[in-house]
Amino acid sequence: GTLSRVIVLTDGLANTGITNPSEIAGMAGDARRSGVRVSTIGLGLDYNEDLLQSIAEGGGGKYYYVESPVQLARIFEEELHSAFATCARDVHIAFHGNGFVRSAEMIGFASSSGRDVSADWPDFYAGEERTVLLRLDVSADRDGSLDLGRFDVAWRDARSGASGTLDLPIRVSVTDDMAASDRSLNKDVSVEASLAE
């Protein structure tokens, strides 16, 4: 009935004990499966960003980089707030493409390839918003509305332990009119896509 959190402050340079990055990330994954979330804070100029990010992803936590000690107070405040306000745990997201989708990719996640891709997300806390960037290779043979599949979110309620799901259809409008396509471009999404990639 408790929410456990580990915050690792390190330069991320594994130079003693277990030094294999995938083994270290695996340990964070084991902790997550045991109900302990692991977040990482990178310190120093030569920190290992890839290692710290993989630990946080495996551990279901967040990854931070600190340039100034003043930032630590904000990070600890955010971590404590998220621990107390956690509302969903064991969050799993998945896209299931239909016959029009040749391949799918969830940008920023190590996920399977093909029409179906999935990933685990860190705990959600009340009021939090997250986005997912999907790259789809689509074979459209007609103009108009096209159903591409569905996006599923599954979670466990942090207090009651009850399971919850959300199933969202993914539909697009297809056209061979390039001007109409350019007008429909969402600039905010394009910027976020560039940052994610």
mmCIF file of N, CA and C in Angstrom, residues 58-197:
data_model
loop_
_atom_site.group_PDB
_atom_site.id
_atom_site.type_symbol
_atom_site.label_atom_id
_atom_site.label_comp_id
_atom_site.label_asym_id
_atom_site.label_seq_id
_atom_site.Cartn_x
_atom_site.Cartn_y
_atom_site.Cartn_z
ATOM 1 N N GLY A 58 13.886 2.345 -17.324
ATOM 2 C CA GLY A 58 13.698 1.006 -16.776
ATOM 3 C C GLY A 58 13.042 1.026 -15.412
ATOM 4 N N GLY A 59 13.375 2.033 -14.624
ATOM 5 C CA GLY A 59 12.837 2.145 -13.273
ATOM 6 C C GLY A 59 11.508 2.863 -13.188
ATOM 7 N N GLY A 60 10.973 3.297 -14.337
ATOM 8 C CA GLY A 60 9.667 3.964 -14.337
ATOM 9 C C GLY A 60 9.683 5.347 -13.724
ATOM 10 N N GLY A 61 10.859 5.956 -13.643
ATOM 11 C CA GLY A 61 10.964 7.294 -13.060
ATOM 12 C C GLY A 61 11.299 8.342 -14.100
ATOM 13 N N LYS A 62 11.857 9.445 -13.643
ATOM 14 C CA LYS A 62 12.221 10.545 -14.531
ATOM 15 C C LYS A 62 13.732 10.747 -14.502
ATOM 16 N N TYR A 63 14.221 11.355 -15.567
ATOM 17 C CA TYR A 63 15.637 11.661 -15.676
ATOM 18 C C TYR A 63 15.806 13.178 -15.669
ATOM 19 N N TYR A 64 16.739 13.667 -14.865
ATOM 20 C CA TYR A 64 17.018 15.100 -14.767
ATOM 21 C C TYR A 64 18.515 15.340 -14.947
ATOM 22 N N TYR A 65 18.848 16.542 -15.408
ATOM 23 C CA TYR A 65 20.243 16.976 -15.429
ATOM 24 C C TYR A 65 20.330 18.258 -14.617
ATOM 25 N N VAL A 66 21.331 18.343 -13.752
ATOM 26 C CA VAL A 66 21.489 19.499 -12.876
ATOM 27 C C VAL A 66 22.722 20.293 -13.296
ATOM 28 N N GLU A 67 22.500 21.544 -13.653
ATOM 29 C CA GLU A 67 23.615 22.452 -13.943
ATOM 30 C C GLU A 67 24.012 23.228 -12.709
ATOM 31 N N SER A 68 23.027 23.448 -11.821
ATOM 32 C CA SER A 68 23.262 24.254 -10.629
ATOM 33 C C SER A 68 22.611 23.581 -9.414
ATOM 34 N N PRO A 69 23.252 23.628 -8.249
ATOM 35 C CA PRO A 69 22.670 23.024 -7.044
ATOM 36 C C PRO A 69 21.290 23.585 -6.701
ATOM 37 N N VAL A 70 20.996 24.797 -7.139
ATOM 38 C CA VAL A 70 19.691 25.409 -6.868
ATOM 39 C C VAL A 70 18.563 24.566 -7.476
ATOM 40 N N GLN A 71 18.846 23.879 -8.577
ATOM 41 C CA GLN A 71 17.830 23.061 -9.252
ATOM 42 C C GLN A 71 17.415 21.852 -8.421
ATOM 43 N N LEU A 72 18.286 21.402 -7.519
ATOM 44 C CA LEU A 72 17.975 20.202 -6.743
ATOM 45 C C LEU A 72 16.705 20.347 -5.921
ATOM 46 N N ALA A 73 16.497 21.506 -5.322
ATOM 47 C CA ALA A 73 15.304 21.721 -4.500
ATOM 48 C C ALA A 73 14.042 21.552 -5.337
ATOM 49 N N ARG A 74 14.036 22.097 -6.547
ATOM 50 C CA ARG A 74 12.871 21.974 -7.429
ATOM 51 C C ARG A 74 12.644 20.519 -7.827
ATOM 52 N N ILE A 75 13.728 19.805 -8.130
ATOM 53 C CA ILE A 75 13.607 18.409 -8.541
ATOM 54 C C ILE A 75 13.054 17.557 -7.405
ATOM 55 N N PHE A 76 13.580 17.728 -6.198
ATOM 56 C CA PHE A 76 13.073 16.961 -5.061
ATOM 57 C C PHE A 76 11.615 17.306 -4.783
ATOM 58 N N GLU A 77 11.268 18.567 -4.917
ATOM 59 C CA GLU A 77 9.876 18.979 -4.723
ATOM 60 C C GLU A 77 8.979 18.296 -5.749
ATOM 61 N N GLU A 78 9.415 18.267 -7.013
ATOM 62 C CA GLU A 78 8.633 17.618 -8.066
ATOM 63 C C GLU A 78 8.492 16.119 -7.803
ATOM 64 N N GLU A 79 9.583 15.473 -7.397
ATOM 65 C CA GLU A 79 9.544 14.041 -7.119
ATOM 66 C C GLU A 79 8.621 13.729 -5.943
ATOM 67 N N LEU A 80 8.703 14.530 -4.869
ATOM 68 C CA LEU A 80 7.813 14.308 -3.725
ATOM 69 C C LEU A 80 6.360 14.560 -4.087
ATOM 70 N N HIS A 81 6.122 15.624 -4.848
ATOM 71 C CA HIS A 81 4.753 15.924 -5.279
ATOM 72 C C HIS A 81 4.204 14.773 -6.106
ATOM 73 N N SER A 82 5.003 14.272 -7.056
ATOM 74 C CA SER A 82 4.515 13.194 -7.913
ATOM 75 C C SER A 82 4.279 11.916 -7.108
ATOM 76 N N ALA A 83 5.100 11.664 -6.085
ATOM 77 C CA ALA A 83 4.894 10.477 -5.254
ATOM 78 C C ALA A 83 3.580 10.565 -4.493
ATOM 79 N N PHE A 84 3.296 11.744 -3.925
ATOM 80 C CA PHE A 84 2.064 11.902 -3.157
ATOM 81 C C PHE A 84 0.832 12.014 -4.043
ATOM 82 N N ALA A 85 1.000 12.517 -5.274
ATOM 83 C CA ALA A 85 -0.142 12.719 -6.159
ATOM 84 C C ALA A 85 -0.272 11.604 -7.197
ATOM 85 N N THR A 86 0.488 10.533 -7.052
ATOM 86 C CA THR A 86 0.429 9.443 -8.027
ATOM 87 C C THR A 86 -0.972 8.858 -8.061
ATOM 88 N N CYS A 87 -1.519 8.776 -9.265
ATOM 89 C CA CYS A 87 -2.871 8.229 -9.404
ATOM 90 C C CYS A 87 -2.910 6.980 -10.279
ATOM 91 N N ALA A 88 -1.880 6.763 -11.132
ATOM 92 C CA ALA A 88 -1.863 5.579 -11.991
ATOM 93 C C ALA A 88 -0.468 4.982 -12.028
ATOM 94 N N ARG A 89 -0.416 3.664 -11.878
ATOM 95 C CA ARG A 89 0.859 2.946 -11.895
ATOM 96 C C ARG A 89 0.823 1.896 -13.001
ATOM 97 N N ASP A 90 1.994 1.350 -13.314
ATOM 98 C CA ASP A 90 2.101 0.279 -14.313
ATOM 99 C C ASP A 90 1.369 0.647 -15.602
ATOM 100 N N VAL A 91 1.662 1.843 -16.101
ATOM 101 C CA VAL A 91 0.992 2.355 -17.301
ATOM 102 C C VAL A 91 1.644 1.740 -18.541
ATOM 103 N N HIS A 92 0.822 1.172 -19.405
ATOM 104 C CA HIS A 92 1.293 0.549 -20.642
ATOM 105 C C HIS A 92 0.540 1.171 -21.814
ATOM 106 N N ILE A 93 1.289 1.590 -22.839
ATOM 107 C CA ILE A 93 0.670 2.183 -24.024
ATOM 108 C C ILE A 93 0.981 1.298 -25.226
ATOM 109 N N ALA A 94 0.034 1.238 -26.177
ATOM 110 C CA ALA A 94 0.218 0.387 -27.349
ATOM 111 C C ALA A 94 -0.558 0.958 -28.529
ATOM 112 N N PHE A 95 0.038 0.856 -29.712
ATOM 113 C CA PHE A 95 -0.668 1.174 -30.956
ATOM 114 C C PHE A 95 -0.825 -0.120 -31.738
ATOM 115 N N HIS A 96 -2.049 -0.362 -32.208
ATOM 116 C CA HIS A 96 -2.362 -1.549 -33.006
ATOM 117 C C HIS A 96 -2.839 -1.069 -34.368
ATOM 118 N N GLY A 97 -1.981 -1.216 -35.374
ATOM 119 C CA GLY A 97 -2.306 -0.754 -36.719
ATOM 120 C C GLY A 97 -3.106 -1.782 -37.493
ATOM 121 N N ASN A 98 -3.917 -1.283 -38.427
ATOM 122 C CA ASN A 98 -4.678 -2.197 -39.270
ATOM 123 C C ASN A 98 -3.959 -2.386 -40.610
ATOM 124 N N GLY A 99 -4.649 -2.904 -41.618
ATOM 125 C CA GLY A 99 -4.041 -3.227 -42.903
ATOM 126 C C GLY A 99 -3.470 -2.059 -43.676
ATOM 127 N N PHE A 100 -3.908 -0.839 -43.395
ATOM 128 C CA PHE A 100 -3.370 0.332 -44.092
ATOM 129 C C PHE A 100 -1.990 0.730 -43.562
ATOM 130 N N VAL A 101 -1.635 0.259 -42.371
ATOM 131 C CA VAL A 101 -0.368 0.625 -41.733
ATOM 132 C C VAL A 101 0.688 -0.435 -42.077
ATOM 133 N N ARG A 102 1.747 -0.007 -42.763
ATOM 134 C CA ARG A 102 2.836 -0.936 -43.094
ATOM 135 C C ARG A 102 3.780 -1.110 -41.906
ATOM 136 N N SER A 103 4.063 -0.006 -41.191
ATOM 137 C CA SER A 103 4.917 -0.089 -40.003
ATOM 138 C C SER A 103 4.612 1.090 -39.091
ATOM 139 N N ALA A 104 4.940 0.915 -37.814
ATOM 140 C CA ALA A 104 4.695 1.948 -36.804
ATOM 141 C C ALA A 104 5.898 2.044 -35.892
ATOM 142 N N GLU A 105 6.128 3.267 -35.393
ATOM 143 C CA GLU A 105 7.223 3.497 -34.453
ATOM 144 C C GLU A 105 6.766 4.527 -33.431
ATOM 145 N N MET A 106 7.062 4.256 -32.149
ATOM 146 C CA MET A 106 6.803 5.213 -31.083
ATOM 147 C C MET A 106 8.117 5.937 -30.833
ATOM 148 N N ILE A 107 8.206 7.214 -31.219
ATOM 149 C CA ILE A 107 9.447 7.970 -31.114
ATOM 150 C C ILE A 107 9.811 8.167 -29.638
ATOM 151 N N GLY A 108 11.069 7.890 -29.319
ATOM 152 C CA GLY A 108 11.552 8.071 -27.950
ATOM 153 C C GLY A 108 11.415 6.842 -27.076
ATOM 154 N N PHE A 109 10.856 5.760 -27.627
ATOM 155 C CA PHE A 109 10.696 4.527 -26.859
ATOM 156 C C PHE A 109 11.364 3.383 -27.596
ATOM 157 N N ALA A 110 11.998 2.506 -26.860
ATOM 158 C CA ALA A 110 12.495 1.265 -27.449
ATOM 159 C C ALA A 110 11.297 0.342 -27.551
ATOM 160 N N SER A 111 10.788 0.169 -28.755
ATOM 161 C CA SER A 111 9.575 -0.623 -28.902
ATOM 162 C C SER A 111 9.720 -1.598 -30.049
ATOM 163 N N SER A 112 8.779 -2.516 -30.105
ATOM 164 C CA SER A 112 8.790 -3.511 -31.158
ATOM 165 C C SER A 112 8.494 -2.846 -32.506
ATOM 166 N N SER A 113 8.778 -3.563 -33.589
ATOM 167 C CA SER A 113 8.515 -3.018 -34.909
ATOM 168 C C SER A 113 7.331 -3.753 -35.529
ATOM 169 N N GLY A 114 6.871 -3.244 -36.648
ATOM 170 C CA GLY A 114 5.709 -3.811 -37.310
ATOM 171 C C GLY A 114 4.511 -2.896 -37.137
ATOM 172 N N ARG A 115 3.330 -3.460 -37.284
ATOM 173 C CA ARG A 115 2.102 -2.658 -37.140
ATOM 174 C C ARG A 115 1.745 -2.380 -35.691
ATOM 175 N N ASP A 116 2.195 -3.242 -34.790
ATOM 176 C CA ASP A 116 1.869 -3.107 -33.373
ATOM 177 C C ASP A 116 3.125 -2.713 -32.598
ATOM 178 N N VAL A 117 3.056 -1.594 -31.878
ATOM 179 C CA VAL A 117 4.167 -1.137 -31.046
ATOM 180 C C VAL A 117 3.636 -0.814 -29.658
ATOM 181 N N SER A 118 4.496 -0.984 -28.659
ATOM 182 C CA SER A 118 4.048 -0.719 -27.293
ATOM 183 C C SER A 118 5.222 -0.275 -26.439
ATOM 184 N N ALA A 119 4.910 0.308 -25.286
ATOM 185 C CA ALA A 119 5.933 0.785 -24.359
ATOM 186 C C ALA A 119 5.306 0.942 -22.977
ATOM 187 N N ASP A 120 6.162 0.988 -21.956
ATOM 188 C CA ASP A 120 5.717 1.264 -20.593
ATOM 189 C C ASP A 120 5.997 2.720 -20.274
ATOM 190 N N TRP A 121 5.103 3.323 -19.523
ATOM 191 C CA TRP A 121 5.253 4.710 -19.095
ATOM 192 C C TRP A 121 5.463 4.763 -17.591
ATOM 193 N N PRO A 122 6.170 5.801 -17.107
ATOM 194 C CA PRO A 122 6.271 5.995 -15.653
ATOM 195 C C PRO A 122 4.893 6.304 -15.055
ATOM 196 N N ASP A 123 4.821 6.255 -13.729
ATOM 197 C CA ASP A 123 3.570 6.566 -13.029
ATOM 198 C C ASP A 123 3.028 7.924 -13.456
ATOM 199 N N PHE A 124 1.693 8.033 -13.434
ATOM 200 C CA PHE A 124 1.023 9.302 -13.680
ATOM 201 C C PHE A 124 0.637 9.922 -12.347
ATOM 202 N N TYR A 125 0.747 11.235 -12.266
ATOM 203 C CA TYR A 125 0.224 11.899 -11.080
ATOM 204 C C TYR A 125 -0.862 12.878 -11.497
ATOM 205 N N ALA A 126 -1.702 13.241 -10.545
ATOM 206 C CA ALA A 126 -2.897 14.044 -10.817
ATOM 207 C C ALA A 126 -2.550 15.331 -11.558
ATOM 208 N N GLY A 127 -3.279 15.615 -12.623
ATOM 209 C CA GLY A 127 -3.109 16.839 -13.389
ATOM 210 C C GLY A 127 -2.021 16.782 -14.444
ATOM 211 N N GLU A 128 -1.310 15.681 -14.540
ATOM 212 C CA GLU A 128 -0.204 15.570 -15.495
ATOM 213 C C GLU A 128 -0.719 15.299 -16.904
ATOM 214 N N GLU A 129 -0.022 15.863 -17.898
ATOM 215 C CA GLU A 129 -0.323 15.607 -19.301
ATOM 216 C C GLU A 129 0.913 15.031 -19.969
ATOM 217 N N ARG A 130 0.699 14.075 -20.871
ATOM 218 C CA ARG A 130 1.805 13.488 -21.629
ATOM 219 C C ARG A 130 1.390 13.358 -23.084
ATOM 220 N N THR A 131 2.388 13.323 -23.948
ATOM 221 C CA THR A 131 2.120 13.146 -25.370
ATOM 222 C C THR A 131 2.918 11.956 -25.891
ATOM 223 N N VAL A 132 2.419 11.381 -26.966
ATOM 224 C CA VAL A 132 3.089 10.278 -27.642
ATOM 225 C C VAL A 132 3.220 10.652 -29.107
ATOM 226 N N LEU A 133 4.401 10.441 -29.661
ATOM 227 C CA LEU A 133 4.626 10.712 -31.078
ATOM 228 C C LEU A 133 4.731 9.375 -31.807
ATOM 229 N N LEU A 134 3.793 9.138 -32.719
ATOM 230 C CA LEU A 134 3.792 7.932 -33.540
ATOM 231 C C LEU A 134 4.241 8.284 -34.949
ATOM 232 N N ARG A 135 5.128 7.486 -35.503
ATOM 233 C CA ARG A 135 5.479 7.612 -36.916
ATOM 234 C C ARG A 135 4.886 6.394 -37.612
ATOM 235 N N LEU A 136 3.987 6.641 -38.557
ATOM 236 C CA LEU A 136 3.303 5.560 -39.252
ATOM 237 C C LEU A 136 3.636 5.602 -40.733
ATOM 238 N N ASP A 137 3.954 4.461 -41.288
ATOM 239 C CA ASP A 137 4.115 4.308 -42.731
ATOM 240 C C ASP A 137 2.792 3.732 -43.225
ATOM 241 N N VAL A 138 2.052 4.557 -43.977
ATOM 242 C CA VAL A 138 0.679 4.221 -44.337
ATOM 243 C C VAL A 138 0.551 4.051 -45.847
ATOM 244 N N SER A 139 -0.217 3.068 -46.244
ATOM 245 C CA SER A 139 -0.542 2.846 -47.651
ATOM 246 C C SER A 139 -2.011 3.205 -47.844
ATOM 247 N N ALA A 140 -2.250 4.424 -48.324
ATOM 248 C CA ALA A 140 -3.630 4.900 -48.515
ATOM 249 C C ALA A 140 -3.984 4.805 -49.990
ATOM 250 N N ASP A 141 -5.077 4.118 -50.298
ATOM 251 C CA ASP A 141 -5.462 3.935 -51.690
ATOM 252 C C ASP A 141 -6.658 4.785 -52.102
ATOM 253 N N ARG A 142 -7.072 5.696 -51.221
ATOM 254 C CA ARG A 142 -8.234 6.536 -51.537
ATOM 255 C C ARG A 142 -8.202 7.817 -50.712
ATOM 256 N N ASP A 143 -8.892 8.836 -51.185
ATOM 257 C CA ASP A 143 -9.055 10.076 -50.433
ATOM 258 C C ASP A 143 -10.187 9.912 -49.428
ATOM 259 N N GLY A 144 -10.183 10.782 -48.412
ATOM 260 C CA GLY A 144 -11.248 10.776 -47.419
ATOM 261 C C GLY A 144 -10.759 10.284 -46.072
ATOM 262 N N SER A 145 -11.701 9.945 -45.215
ATOM 263 C CA SER A 145 -11.379 9.494 -43.864
ATOM 264 C C SER A 145 -10.831 8.072 -43.907
ATOM 265 N N LEU A 146 -9.780 7.848 -43.119
ATOM 266 C CA LEU A 146 -9.126 6.538 -43.115
ATOM 267 C C LEU A 146 -8.851 6.118 -41.676
ATOM 268 N N ASP A 147 -9.342 4.950 -41.295
ATOM 269 C CA ASP A 147 -9.115 4.393 -39.966
ATOM 270 C C ASP A 147 -7.787 3.642 -39.997
ATOM 271 N N LEU A 148 -6.846 4.016 -39.106
ATOM 272 C CA LEU A 148 -5.512 3.407 -39.105
ATOM 273 C C LEU A 148 -5.310 2.369 -38.004
ATOM 274 N N GLY A 149 -6.206 2.319 -37.039
ATOM 275 C CA GLY A 149 -6.056 1.381 -35.933
ATOM 276 C C GLY A 149 -6.476 2.031 -34.640
ATOM 277 N N ARG A 150 -5.876 1.575 -33.540
ATOM 278 C CA ARG A 150 -6.261 2.128 -32.242
ATOM 279 C C ARG A 150 -5.042 2.281 -31.346
ATOM 280 N N PHE A 151 -5.162 3.206 -30.421
ATOM 281 C CA PHE A 151 -4.135 3.463 -29.415
ATOM 282 C C PHE A 151 -4.737 3.108 -28.064
ATOM 283 N N ASP A 152 -4.083 2.215 -27.340
ATOM 284 C CA ASP A 152 -4.596 1.747 -26.051
ATOM 285 C C ASP A 152 -3.706 2.209 -24.911
ATOM 286 N N VAL A 153 -4.323 2.550 -23.799
ATOM 287 C CA VAL A 153 -3.612 2.875 -22.566
ATOM 288 C C VAL A 153 -4.206 1.987 -21.471
ATOM 289 N N ALA A 154 -3.355 1.296 -20.738
ATOM 290 C CA ALA A 154 -3.803 0.469 -19.617
ATOM 291 C C ALA A 154 -3.012 0.875 -18.384
ATOM 292 N N TRP A 155 -3.645 0.837 -17.221
ATOM 293 C CA TRP A 155 -2.987 1.249 -15.987
ATOM 294 C C TRP A 155 -3.625 0.557 -14.791
ATOM 295 N N ARG A 156 -2.970 0.756 -13.644
ATOM 296 C CA ARG A 156 -3.492 0.280 -12.369
ATOM 297 C C ARG A 156 -3.649 1.480 -11.457
ATOM 298 N N ASP A 157 -4.817 1.632 -10.841
ATOM 299 C CA ASP A 157 -5.077 2.738 -9.929
ATOM 300 C C ASP A 157 -4.125 2.637 -8.744
ATOM 301 N N ALA A 158 -3.444 3.745 -8.428
ATOM 302 C CA ALA A 158 -2.420 3.736 -7.381
ATOM 303 C C ALA A 158 -2.995 3.458 -5.995
ATOM 304 N N ARG A 159 -4.226 3.847 -5.750
ATOM 305 C CA ARG A 159 -4.798 3.653 -4.412
ATOM 306 C C ARG A 159 -5.543 2.321 -4.287
ATOM 307 N N SER A 160 -6.424 2.045 -5.249
ATOM 308 C CA SER A 160 -7.262 0.856 -5.129
ATOM 309 C C SER A 160 -6.654 -0.387 -5.764
ATOM 310 N N GLY A 161 -5.724 -0.193 -6.704
ATOM 311 C CA GLY A 161 -5.145 -1.331 -7.409
ATOM 312 C C GLY A 161 -5.995 -1.815 -8.570
ATOM 313 N N ALA A 162 -7.166 -1.191 -8.771
ATOM 314 C CA ALA A 162 -8.059 -1.597 -9.868
ATOM 315 C C ALA A 162 -7.440 -1.249 -11.221
ATOM 316 N N SER A 163 -7.720 -2.064 -12.220
ATOM 317 C CA SER A 163 -7.212 -1.835 -13.570
ATOM 318 C C SER A 163 -8.120 -0.881 -14.328
ATOM 319 N N GLY A 164 -7.506 -0.087 -15.214
ATOM 320 C CA GLY A 164 -8.265 0.813 -16.073
ATOM 321 C C GLY A 164 -7.694 0.767 -17.484
ATOM 322 N N THR A 165 -8.543 1.039 -18.459
ATOM 323 C CA THR A 165 -8.098 1.057 -19.854
ATOM 324 C C THR A 165 -8.760 2.200 -20.603
ATOM 325 N N LEU A 166 -8.093 2.615 -21.666
ATOM 326 C CA LEU A 166 -8.608 3.641 -22.566
ATOM 327 C C LEU A 166 -8.262 3.193 -23.979
ATOM 328 N N ASP A 167 -9.245 3.193 -24.871
ATOM 329 C CA ASP A 167 -9.063 2.740 -26.241
ATOM 330 C C ASP A 167 -9.454 3.888 -27.175
ATOM 331 N N LEU A 168 -8.458 4.405 -27.925
ATOM 332 C CA LEU A 168 -8.699 5.560 -28.787
ATOM 333 C C LEU A 168 -8.494 5.184 -30.253
ATOM 334 N N PRO A 169 -9.513 5.392 -31.102
ATOM 335 C CA PRO A 169 -9.317 5.123 -32.525
ATOM 336 C C PRO A 169 -8.408 6.192 -33.144
ATOM 337 N N ILE A 170 -7.588 5.796 -34.104
ATOM 338 C CA ILE A 170 -6.710 6.720 -34.818
ATOM 339 C C ILE A 170 -7.228 6.841 -36.247
ATOM 340 N N ARG A 171 -7.687 8.044 -36.581
ATOM 341 C CA ARG A 171 -8.226 8.303 -37.922
ATOM 342 C C ARG A 171 -7.542 9.525 -38.516
ATOM 343 N N VAL A 172 -7.364 9.490 -39.831
ATOM 344 C CA VAL A 172 -6.774 10.620 -40.541
ATOM 345 C C VAL A 172 -7.617 10.917 -41.780
ATOM 346 N N SER A 173 -7.413 12.116 -42.318
ATOM 347 C CA SER A 173 -8.026 12.477 -43.599
ATOM 348 C C SER A 173 -6.949 12.403 -44.662
ATOM 349 N N VAL A 174 -7.227 11.695 -45.739
ATOM 350 C CA VAL A 174 -6.268 11.483 -46.816
ATOM 351 C C VAL A 174 -6.652 12.359 -48.012
ATOM 352 N N THR A 175 -5.637 13.026 -48.590
ATOM 353 C CA THR A 175 -5.852 13.818 -49.792
ATOM 354 C C THR A 175 -4.582 13.837 -50.622
ATOM 355 N N ASP A 176 -4.753 13.994 -51.943
ATOM 356 C CA ASP A 176 -3.579 14.168 -52.799
ATOM 357 C C ASP A 176 -3.358 15.641 -53.124
ATOM 358 N N ASP A 177 -4.127 16.531 -52.476
ATOM 359 C CA ASP A 177 -4.001 17.985 -52.638
ATOM 360 C C ASP A 177 -2.904 18.471 -51.681
ATOM 361 N N MET A 178 -1.712 18.746 -52.205
ATOM 362 C CA MET A 178 -0.572 19.145 -51.373
ATOM 363 C C MET A 178 -0.827 20.445 -50.614
ATOM 364 N N ALA A 179 -1.537 21.389 -51.238
ATOM 365 C CA ALA A 179 -1.835 22.660 -50.566
ATOM 366 C C ALA A 179 -2.717 22.408 -49.340
ATOM 367 N N ALA A 180 -3.715 21.553 -49.485
ATOM 368 C CA ALA A 180 -4.594 21.228 -48.356
ATOM 369 C C ALA A 180 -3.802 20.504 -47.267
ATOM 370 N N SER A 181 -2.885 19.645 -47.678
ATOM 371 C CA SER A 181 -2.043 18.931 -46.722
ATOM 372 C C SER A 181 -1.161 19.902 -45.945
ATOM 373 N N ASP A 182 -0.557 20.867 -46.645
ATOM 374 C CA ASP A 182 0.291 21.868 -45.982
ATOM 375 C C ASP A 182 -0.510 22.725 -45.011
ATOM 376 N N ARG A 183 -1.750 23.076 -45.387
ATOM 377 C CA ARG A 183 -2.597 23.903 -44.502
ATOM 378 C C ARG A 183 -2.988 23.147 -43.231
ATOM 379 N N SER A 184 -3.075 21.839 -43.312
ATOM 380 C CA SER A 184 -3.526 21.058 -42.160
ATOM 381 C C SER A 184 -2.399 20.756 -41.173
ATOM 382 N N LEU A 185 -1.166 21.105 -41.538
ATOM 383 C CA LEU A 185 -0.015 20.822 -40.682
ATOM 384 C C LEU A 185 -0.130 21.558 -39.349
ATOM 385 N N ASN A 186 -0.009 20.833 -38.248
ATOM 386 C CA ASN A 186 -0.051 21.414 -36.908
ATOM 387 C C ASN A 186 1.380 21.780 -36.510
ATOM 388 N N LYS A 187 1.658 23.075 -36.435
ATOM 389 C CA LYS A 187 3.026 23.532 -36.167
ATOM 390 C C LYS A 187 3.523 23.121 -34.786
ATOM 391 N N ASP A 188 2.653 23.131 -33.785
ATOM 392 C CA ASP A 188 3.062 22.715 -32.437
ATOM 393 C C ASP A 188 3.499 21.247 -32.422
ATOM 394 N N VAL A 189 2.761 20.413 -33.142
ATOM 395 C CA VAL A 189 3.117 18.994 -33.211
ATOM 396 C C VAL A 189 4.436 18.829 -33.971
ATOM 397 N N SER A 190 4.618 19.606 -35.030
ATOM 398 C CA SER A 190 5.859 19.510 -35.801
ATOM 399 C C SER A 190 7.070 19.876 -34.945
ATOM 400 N N VAL A 191 6.939 20.917 -34.129
ATOM 401 C CA VAL A 191 8.030 21.325 -33.242
ATOM 402 C C VAL A 191 8.302 20.233 -32.225
ATOM 403 N N GLU A 192 7.256 19.705 -31.626
ATOM 404 C CA GLU A 192 7.430 18.651 -30.622
ATOM 405 C C GLU A 192 8.057 17.407 -31.252
ATOM 406 N N ALA A 193 7.658 17.098 -32.489
ATOM 407 C CA ALA A 193 8.241 15.945 -33.191
ATOM 408 C C ALA A 193 9.728 16.150 -33.417
ATOM 409 N N SER A 194 10.108 17.351 -33.829
ATOM 410 C CA SER A 194 11.524 17.642 -34.055
ATOM 411 C C SER A 194 12.326 17.511 -32.768
ATOM 412 N N LEU A 195 11.775 18.010 -31.674
ATOM 413 C CA LEU A 195 12.465 17.911 -30.376
ATOM 414 C C LEU A 195 12.589 16.455 -29.933
ATOM 415 N N ALA A 196 11.534 15.684 -30.130
ATOM 416 C CA ALA A 196 11.550 14.280 -29.701
ATOM 417 C C ALA A 196 12.567 13.480 -30.495
ATOM 418 N N GLU A 197 12.680 13.785 -31.798
ATOM 419 C CA GLU A 197 13.632 13.050 -32.626
ATOM 420 C C GLU A 197 15.050 13.518 -32.385
#
